XYZ file of C-alpha atoms in Angstrom:
529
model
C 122.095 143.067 103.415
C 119.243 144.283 106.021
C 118.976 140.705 107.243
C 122.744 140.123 107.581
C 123.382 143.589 109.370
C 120.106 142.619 111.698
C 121.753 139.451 112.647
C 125.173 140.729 113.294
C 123.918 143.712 115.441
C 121.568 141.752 117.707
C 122.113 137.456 117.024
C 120.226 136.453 120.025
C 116.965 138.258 119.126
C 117.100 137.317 114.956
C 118.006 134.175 115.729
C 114.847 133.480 118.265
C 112.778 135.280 115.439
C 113.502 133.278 112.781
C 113.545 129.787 115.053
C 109.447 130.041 116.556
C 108.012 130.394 112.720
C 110.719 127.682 111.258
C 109.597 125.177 114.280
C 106.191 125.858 113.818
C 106.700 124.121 110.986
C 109.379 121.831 110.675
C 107.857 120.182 114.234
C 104.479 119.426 112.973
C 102.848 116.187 113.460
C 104.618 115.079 110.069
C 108.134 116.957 110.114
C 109.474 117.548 106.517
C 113.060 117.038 105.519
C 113.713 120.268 104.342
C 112.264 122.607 107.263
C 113.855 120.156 109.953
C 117.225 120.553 107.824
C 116.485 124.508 108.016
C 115.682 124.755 111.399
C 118.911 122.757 112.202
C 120.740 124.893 110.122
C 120.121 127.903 112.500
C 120.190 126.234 115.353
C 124.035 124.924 114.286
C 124.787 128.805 114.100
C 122.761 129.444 117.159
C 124.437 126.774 119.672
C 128.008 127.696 118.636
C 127.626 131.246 120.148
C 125.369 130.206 122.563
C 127.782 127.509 124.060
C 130.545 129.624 123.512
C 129.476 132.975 125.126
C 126.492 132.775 126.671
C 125.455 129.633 127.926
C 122.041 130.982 129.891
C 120.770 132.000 126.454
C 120.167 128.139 126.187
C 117.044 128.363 128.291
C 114.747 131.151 125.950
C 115.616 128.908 123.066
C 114.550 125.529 124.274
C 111.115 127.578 125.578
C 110.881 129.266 122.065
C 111.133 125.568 120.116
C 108.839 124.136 122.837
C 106.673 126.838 122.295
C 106.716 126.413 118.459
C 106.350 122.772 118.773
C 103.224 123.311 120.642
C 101.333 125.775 118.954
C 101.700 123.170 115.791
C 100.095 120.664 117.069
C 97.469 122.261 118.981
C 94.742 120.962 117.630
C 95.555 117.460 118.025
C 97.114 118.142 121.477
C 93.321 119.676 122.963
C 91.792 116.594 121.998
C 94.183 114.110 123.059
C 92.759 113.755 126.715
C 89.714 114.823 128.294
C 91.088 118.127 129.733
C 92.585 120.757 127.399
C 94.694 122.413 129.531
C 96.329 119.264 130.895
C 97.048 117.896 127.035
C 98.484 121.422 126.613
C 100.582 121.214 129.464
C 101.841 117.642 128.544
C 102.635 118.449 125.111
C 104.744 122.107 125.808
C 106.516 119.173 128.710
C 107.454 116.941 125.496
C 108.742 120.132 123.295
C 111.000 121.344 125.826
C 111.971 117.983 126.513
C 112.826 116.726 123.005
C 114.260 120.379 122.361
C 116.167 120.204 125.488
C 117.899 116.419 123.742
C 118.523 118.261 120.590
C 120.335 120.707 121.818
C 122.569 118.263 124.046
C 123.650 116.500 120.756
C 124.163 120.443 119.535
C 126.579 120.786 122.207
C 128.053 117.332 121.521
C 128.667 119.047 118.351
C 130.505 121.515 119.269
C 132.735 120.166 121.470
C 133.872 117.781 119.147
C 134.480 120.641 116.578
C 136.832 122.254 118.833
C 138.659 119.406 120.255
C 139.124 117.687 116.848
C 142.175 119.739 114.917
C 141.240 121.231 111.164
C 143.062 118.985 109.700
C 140.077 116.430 110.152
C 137.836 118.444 109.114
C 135.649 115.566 107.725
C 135.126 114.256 110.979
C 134.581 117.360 112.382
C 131.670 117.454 109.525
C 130.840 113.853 109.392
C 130.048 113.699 113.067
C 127.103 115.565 113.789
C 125.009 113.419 111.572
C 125.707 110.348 112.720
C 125.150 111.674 116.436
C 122.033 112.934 115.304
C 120.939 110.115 114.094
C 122.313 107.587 117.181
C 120.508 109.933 119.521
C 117.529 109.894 117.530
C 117.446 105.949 117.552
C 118.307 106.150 121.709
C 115.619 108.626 122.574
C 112.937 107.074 120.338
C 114.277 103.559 121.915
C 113.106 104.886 125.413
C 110.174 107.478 124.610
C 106.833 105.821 125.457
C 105.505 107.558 121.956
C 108.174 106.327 119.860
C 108.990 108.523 116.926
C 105.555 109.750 117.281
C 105.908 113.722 118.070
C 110.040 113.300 117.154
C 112.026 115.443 115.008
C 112.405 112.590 112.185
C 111.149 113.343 109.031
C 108.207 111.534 107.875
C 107.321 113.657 104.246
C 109.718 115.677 101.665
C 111.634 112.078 101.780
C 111.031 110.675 98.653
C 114.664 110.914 97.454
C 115.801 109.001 100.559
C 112.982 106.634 101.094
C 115.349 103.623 99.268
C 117.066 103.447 102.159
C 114.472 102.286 104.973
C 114.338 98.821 104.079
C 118.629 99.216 105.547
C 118.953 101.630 107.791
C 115.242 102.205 108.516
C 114.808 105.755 109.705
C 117.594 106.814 111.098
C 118.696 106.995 107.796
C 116.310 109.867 107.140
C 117.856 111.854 110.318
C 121.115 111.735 109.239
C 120.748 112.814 106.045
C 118.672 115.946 107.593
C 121.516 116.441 109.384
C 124.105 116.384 107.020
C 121.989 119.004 104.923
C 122.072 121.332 108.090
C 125.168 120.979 107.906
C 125.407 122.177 104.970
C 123.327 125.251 105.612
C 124.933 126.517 108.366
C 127.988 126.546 106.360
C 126.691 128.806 103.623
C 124.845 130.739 105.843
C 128.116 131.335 108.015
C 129.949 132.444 104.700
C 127.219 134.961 103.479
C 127.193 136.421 107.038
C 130.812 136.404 107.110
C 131.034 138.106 103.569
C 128.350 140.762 105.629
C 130.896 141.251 108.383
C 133.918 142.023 105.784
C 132.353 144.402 103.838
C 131.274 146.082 106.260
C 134.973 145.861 107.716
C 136.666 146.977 105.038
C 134.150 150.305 105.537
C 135.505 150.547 109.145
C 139.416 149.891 108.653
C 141.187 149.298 111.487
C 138.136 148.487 114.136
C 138.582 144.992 115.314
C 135.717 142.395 113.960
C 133.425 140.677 116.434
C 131.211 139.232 114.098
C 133.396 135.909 113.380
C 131.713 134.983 116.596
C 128.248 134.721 114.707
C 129.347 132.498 111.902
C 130.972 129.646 113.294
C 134.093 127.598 112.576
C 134.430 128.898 108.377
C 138.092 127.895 107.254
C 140.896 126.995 109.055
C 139.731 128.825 112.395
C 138.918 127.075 115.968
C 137.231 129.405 117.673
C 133.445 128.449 116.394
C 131.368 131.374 118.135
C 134.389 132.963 119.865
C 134.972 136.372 121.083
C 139.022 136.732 119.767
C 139.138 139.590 117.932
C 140.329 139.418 114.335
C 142.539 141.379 112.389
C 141.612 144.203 110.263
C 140.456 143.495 106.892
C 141.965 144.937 103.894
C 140.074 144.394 100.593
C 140.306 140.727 101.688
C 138.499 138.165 99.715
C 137.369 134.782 101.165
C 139.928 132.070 100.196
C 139.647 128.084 99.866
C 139.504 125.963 102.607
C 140.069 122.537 103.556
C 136.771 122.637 105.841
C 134.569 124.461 102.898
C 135.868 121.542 100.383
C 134.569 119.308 103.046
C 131.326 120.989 102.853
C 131.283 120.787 99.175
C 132.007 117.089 98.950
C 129.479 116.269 101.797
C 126.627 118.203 99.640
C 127.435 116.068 96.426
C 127.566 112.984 98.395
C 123.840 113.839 99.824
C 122.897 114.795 96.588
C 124.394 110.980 95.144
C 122.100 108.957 97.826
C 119.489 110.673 96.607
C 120.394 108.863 92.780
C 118.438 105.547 93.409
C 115.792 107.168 93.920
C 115.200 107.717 90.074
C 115.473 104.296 89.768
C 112.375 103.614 92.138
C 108.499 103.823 90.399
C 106.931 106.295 92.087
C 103.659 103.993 91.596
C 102.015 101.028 92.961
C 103.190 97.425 92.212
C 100.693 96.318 89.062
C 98.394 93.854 90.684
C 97.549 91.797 87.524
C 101.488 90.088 86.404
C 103.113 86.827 86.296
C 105.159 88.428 89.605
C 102.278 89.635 92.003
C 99.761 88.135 93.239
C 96.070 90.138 93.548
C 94.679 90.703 96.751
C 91.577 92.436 97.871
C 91.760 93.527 101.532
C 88.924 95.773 103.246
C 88.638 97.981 106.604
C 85.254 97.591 108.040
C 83.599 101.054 109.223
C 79.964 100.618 109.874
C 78.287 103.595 110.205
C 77.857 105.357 113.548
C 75.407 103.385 116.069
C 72.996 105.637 117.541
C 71.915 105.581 121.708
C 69.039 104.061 120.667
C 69.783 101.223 118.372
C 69.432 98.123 119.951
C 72.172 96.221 117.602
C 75.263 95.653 119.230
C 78.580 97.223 117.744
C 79.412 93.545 117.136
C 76.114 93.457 114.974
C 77.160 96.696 113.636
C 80.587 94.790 112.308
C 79.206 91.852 111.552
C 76.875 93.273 109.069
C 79.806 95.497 107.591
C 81.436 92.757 107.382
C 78.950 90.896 105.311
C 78.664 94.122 102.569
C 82.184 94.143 101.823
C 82.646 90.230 102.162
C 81.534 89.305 98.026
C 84.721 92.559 96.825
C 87.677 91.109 99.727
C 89.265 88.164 101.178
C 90.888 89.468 104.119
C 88.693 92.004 106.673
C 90.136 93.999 109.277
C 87.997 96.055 111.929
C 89.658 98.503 113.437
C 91.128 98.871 117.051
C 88.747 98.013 119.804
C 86.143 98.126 117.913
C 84.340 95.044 120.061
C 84.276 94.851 124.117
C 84.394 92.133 125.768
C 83.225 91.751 129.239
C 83.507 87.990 129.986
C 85.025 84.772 128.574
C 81.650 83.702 127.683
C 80.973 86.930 125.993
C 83.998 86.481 124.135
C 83.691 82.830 122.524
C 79.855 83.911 121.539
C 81.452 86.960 119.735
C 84.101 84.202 118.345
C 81.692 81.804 117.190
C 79.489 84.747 115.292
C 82.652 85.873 113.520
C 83.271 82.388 112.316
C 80.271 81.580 110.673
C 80.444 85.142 108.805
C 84.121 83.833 107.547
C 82.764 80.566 106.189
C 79.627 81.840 104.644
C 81.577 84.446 102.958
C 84.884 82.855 102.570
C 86.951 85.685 103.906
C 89.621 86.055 106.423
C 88.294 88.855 109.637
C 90.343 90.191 111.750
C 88.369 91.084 114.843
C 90.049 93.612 117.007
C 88.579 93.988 120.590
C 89.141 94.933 124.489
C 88.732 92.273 127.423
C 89.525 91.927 130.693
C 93.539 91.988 131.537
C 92.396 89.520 134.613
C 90.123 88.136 136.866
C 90.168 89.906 139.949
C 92.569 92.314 142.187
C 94.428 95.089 140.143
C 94.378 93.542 136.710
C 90.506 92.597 136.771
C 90.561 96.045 136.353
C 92.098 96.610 133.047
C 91.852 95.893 129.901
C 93.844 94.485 127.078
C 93.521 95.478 123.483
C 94.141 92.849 121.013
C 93.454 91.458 117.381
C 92.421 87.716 116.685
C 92.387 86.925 113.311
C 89.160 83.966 112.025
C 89.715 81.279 109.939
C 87.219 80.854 107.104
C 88.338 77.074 106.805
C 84.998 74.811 108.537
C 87.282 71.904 109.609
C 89.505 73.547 111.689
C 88.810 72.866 115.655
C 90.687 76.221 116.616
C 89.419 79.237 114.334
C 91.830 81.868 115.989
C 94.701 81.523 113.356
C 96.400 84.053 115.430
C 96.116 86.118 118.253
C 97.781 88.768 119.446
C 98.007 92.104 122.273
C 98.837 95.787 122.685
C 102.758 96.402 123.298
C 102.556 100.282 123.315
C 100.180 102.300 125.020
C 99.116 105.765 124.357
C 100.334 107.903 127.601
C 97.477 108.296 130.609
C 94.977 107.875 127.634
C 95.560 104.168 128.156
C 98.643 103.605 130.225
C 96.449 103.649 132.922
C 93.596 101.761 132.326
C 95.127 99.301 129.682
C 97.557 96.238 130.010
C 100.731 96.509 128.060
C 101.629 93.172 126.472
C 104.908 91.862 126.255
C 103.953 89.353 123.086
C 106.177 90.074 120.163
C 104.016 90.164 116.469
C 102.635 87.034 115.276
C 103.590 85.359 111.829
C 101.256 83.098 109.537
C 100.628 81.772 106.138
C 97.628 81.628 104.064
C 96.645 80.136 101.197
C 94.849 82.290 98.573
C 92.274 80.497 96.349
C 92.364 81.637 92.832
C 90.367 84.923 91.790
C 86.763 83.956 90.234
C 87.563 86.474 87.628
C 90.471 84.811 86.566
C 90.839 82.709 83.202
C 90.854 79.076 84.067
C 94.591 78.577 81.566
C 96.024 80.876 84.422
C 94.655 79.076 87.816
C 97.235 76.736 87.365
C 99.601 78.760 90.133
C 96.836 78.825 92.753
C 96.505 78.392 95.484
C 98.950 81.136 96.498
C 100.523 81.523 100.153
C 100.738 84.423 101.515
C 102.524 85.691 104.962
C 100.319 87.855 107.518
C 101.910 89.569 110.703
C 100.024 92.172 112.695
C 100.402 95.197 115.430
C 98.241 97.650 116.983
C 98.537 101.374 116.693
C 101.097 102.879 118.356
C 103.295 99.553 117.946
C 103.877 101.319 114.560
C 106.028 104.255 116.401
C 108.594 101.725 117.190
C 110.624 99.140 115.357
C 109.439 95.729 114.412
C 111.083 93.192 116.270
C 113.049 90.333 114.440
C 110.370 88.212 112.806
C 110.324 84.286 111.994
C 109.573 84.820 108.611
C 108.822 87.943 106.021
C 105.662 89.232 106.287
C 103.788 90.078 102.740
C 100.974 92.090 104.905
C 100.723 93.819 108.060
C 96.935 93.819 109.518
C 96.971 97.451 111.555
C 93.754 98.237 113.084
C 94.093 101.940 114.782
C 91.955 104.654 116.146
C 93.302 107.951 116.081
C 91.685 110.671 117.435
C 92.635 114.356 115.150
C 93.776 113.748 111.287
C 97.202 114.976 112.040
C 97.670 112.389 113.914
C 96.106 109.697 111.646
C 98.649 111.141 109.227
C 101.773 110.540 111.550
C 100.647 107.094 112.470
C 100.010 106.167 108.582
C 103.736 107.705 107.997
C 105.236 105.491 110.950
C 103.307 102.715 109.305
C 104.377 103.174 105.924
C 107.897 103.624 107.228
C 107.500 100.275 109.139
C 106.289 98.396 105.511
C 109.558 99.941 103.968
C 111.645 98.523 106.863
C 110.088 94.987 106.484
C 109.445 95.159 102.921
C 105.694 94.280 103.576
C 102.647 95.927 102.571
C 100.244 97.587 105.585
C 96.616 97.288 105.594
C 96.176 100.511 108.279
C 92.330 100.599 109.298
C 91.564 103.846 111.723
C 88.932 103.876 113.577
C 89.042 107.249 114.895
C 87.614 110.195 114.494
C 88.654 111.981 111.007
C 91.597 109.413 110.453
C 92.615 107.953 107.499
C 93.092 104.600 106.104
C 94.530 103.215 103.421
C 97.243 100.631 101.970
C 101.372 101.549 102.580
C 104.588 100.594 102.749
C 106.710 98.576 100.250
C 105.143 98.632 96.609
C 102.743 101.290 97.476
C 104.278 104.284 95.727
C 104.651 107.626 97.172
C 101.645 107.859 98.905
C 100.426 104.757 99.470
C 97.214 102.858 97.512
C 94.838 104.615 99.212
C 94.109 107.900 101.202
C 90.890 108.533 102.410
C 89.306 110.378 105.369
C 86.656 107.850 107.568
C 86.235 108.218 110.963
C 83.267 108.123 112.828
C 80.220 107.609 110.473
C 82.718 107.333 108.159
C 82.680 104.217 105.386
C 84.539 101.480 105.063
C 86.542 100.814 102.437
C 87.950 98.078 99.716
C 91.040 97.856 97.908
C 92.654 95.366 95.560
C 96.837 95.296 95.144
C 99.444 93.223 94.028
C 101.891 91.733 96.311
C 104.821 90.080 95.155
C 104.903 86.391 93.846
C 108.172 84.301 93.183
């Protein structure tokens, strides 16, 4: 009752309270579904007076979510360039920014719920999801980050993960949405049940407090200032907009059904339908100033430990420099005897030159080239491929952006050693490899030639929130594609591990690396027809 008197009495400054500790959390490096839907919810009730009565109040709130956004990811945010107080500045700029986008599709929102007549109320409810989500998909589209630092949901998902591989992640957002929805509706009741009580103590005073509810039953004046009539022992009656309400909550609470249909575990990797494969993500351990081996000594070596438990080997982003062509086919040539000695499949991931000469010679490109272990092939670069998305003046200024879309191949698996000769009689097996780098991950694959059964993503993060965003966005990516990720981060305290479709909840593997870290082997199934 406290609460409900405290936000009738003074809106504005319980409704700013309650908004910095919610986005705090809900706009963390990995949003959850359920404090995003929460912090929605208030921000529904917030808007709709806000928009309706006092329009300059607009400004502390999109400060106090910037604010909230910020102090949430500081951590990552001080390390992310080389001065603190710039990275600071930078990432209050995106709050406000993406705060000042949510609250345009807020006041989308509300316009359409007063233009559109109660006798739609399902499109007046229907609406604001599917805007959320549309915007969501436009400003992604455009941001140089991607979903990276958005207000999409990346954990507290599970029920709703089924439907990446359709609608990918917009998906997510309008289901967040829709459960906002929701909560602002039964938060407008209970505050409107606080403002007739306390009516029916004060008989005959006009009621202002409809204004801090929003649109509840038949009424069109969502956060007006009308007056209402005295209340006489009145009791809240059924509406066409609260059955709209209730049929919206039981139809989120039916797309969350499949999901009890979906293991919660890892494809088995041993069956008549999958096909074992042992992948690995080379971290060699931290070369000291000293050491005269070469980082692409360091890998090589790496390489050759995990070689006899894997067949394909990723390295992580840039973790070779090249400074010259002839530099680069040396480094080639090394890397191909290592893949026919041990029979493996690298993936070297490196920098060179963007060009020879005038602005370009300057810059670098980042790419992955992925070795051939087969001896008679002329060309050993089975693939190569570049960089599309670079990380804001970390890179976008001294990197080249490439313009390639992801590259498709097959490969054919020989059989396992370990397996009984009776059941060698399906190998070889083909399998489909695509690739991207990084911050590719925050955006949607492009249309592909052919399905992908693994994604080689080499990474390097540089705070373990963010490792943990980027492995979400990959994961979601796998889901999308129905493909399996090998993500291999390079950075410092990042993880690593196996995602996307088949993986389970939380993918095959979590582990923090990093610098000095250790690399890593797994072994999974991926599906065979």
């Amino acid at each position: 009752m406290a609460l409900r008197r405290q936000i009738t009495a003074h809106p504005h400054l319980t409704y700013n309270a309650l908004v910095l500790p919610i986005s705090y959390v809900a706009l963390s490096s990995t949003p959850s579904l359920p404090s995003t839907s929460v912090l929605l919810s208030i921000l529904i009730l917030q808007t709709t007076m806000i928009f309706n009565r006092s329009p300059k109040q607009a400004i502390p709130l999109i400060l106090n979510l910037a604010l909230g956004s910020t102090l949430s990811t500081i951590s990552a945010s001080t390390t992310a360039l080389s001065s603190p107080t710039t990275s600071l500045i930078f990432s209050f700029a995106r709050g406000a920014l993406f705060a000042s986008l949510a609250l345009i599709v807020l006041g989308m929102r509300y316009t359409l719920t007063r233009a559109v007549p109660s006798s739609r109320s399902w499109l007046k409810v229907a609406a604001f999801p599917a805007l959320w989500a549309l915007s969501w998909m436009v400003i992604t589209k455009t941001s140089p980050l991607g979903r990276l630092g958005s207000w999409t949901p990346l954990v507290g998902d599970e029920a709703y993960r089924w439907m990446r591989p359709f609608v990918g992640l917009a998906g997510v957002d309008f289901v967040t949405a829709g459960w906002a929805e929701v909560g602002a509706a039964v938060a407008g009741m209970w505050i409107q049940g606080s403002a007739e009580d306390q009516d029916e103590e004060e008989v005959g005073r006009p009621s202002e407090r409809q204004a801090l509810i929003g649109e509840q039953g038949e009424g069109r004046y969502y956060g007006s200032t009308r007056p209402s009539q005295p209340t006489y022992n009145h009791k809240p009656r059924p509406t066409k907009s609260n059955s709209t309400i209730l049929t919206l909550m039981v139809l989120l609470f039916l797309f969350s059904l499949p999901s009890y249909h979906t293991s919660p575990l890892p494809l088995p990797t041993y069956t008549d339908s999958t096909t074992p494969l042992s992948v690995a993500c080379v971290l060699p351990p931290h070369r000291s100033p000293n050491s005269p081996k070469t980082p692409l000594d360091l890998y090589i070596m790496e390489t050759r430990a995990v070689a006899p438990r894997a067949k394909i080997v990723l390295w992580p982003e840039g973790a070779v420099s090249f400074r010259t062509t002839e530099e680069r086919k040396h480094a080639v040539e090394l890397v191909k005897n290592t893949t026919v000695v041990n029979k493996v499949w690298i993936g070297m991931s490196f920098e060179e030159p963007a060009g020879e000469g005038g602005h370009r010679g300057k810059l670098v490109r980042n790419g992955m080239a992925l070795i051939s272990p087969d001896p008679k092939v002329k060309q050993p670069i089975i693939f190569e491929y570049f960089k599309r998305n670079l990380v804001p003046i970390a890179e976008s200024f001294s990197q080249l952006a490439s313009s390639n879309e992801p590259p498709t191949s097959t490969i054919s698996l020989p059989a396992p050693p370990s397996l009984p000769k009776p059941e060698t009689h399906t190998w070889p097996r083909d399998i489909t490899l695509s690739t991207s780098i990084c911050l590719d991950f925050t955006q949607p694959f492009p249309r592909l030639p052919t399905h992908p059964d693994l994604i080689l993503a080499p990474a390097r993060t540089w705070h373990p929130s963010v490792g943990l965003a980027m492995a979400s966005l990959a994961a979601a990516r796998g889901d999308e594609l129905g493909a399996s990720v090998l993500w291999c981060d390079g950075g410092a305290g990042a993880v690593g591990g196996v995602y996307g479709f088949g993986r389970g909840a939380g993918g095959l593997l979590v582990e923090e690396v990093g610098n000095g870290g250790r690399s890593w082997v797994a072994t999974f199934g991926v599906p065979y027809e």
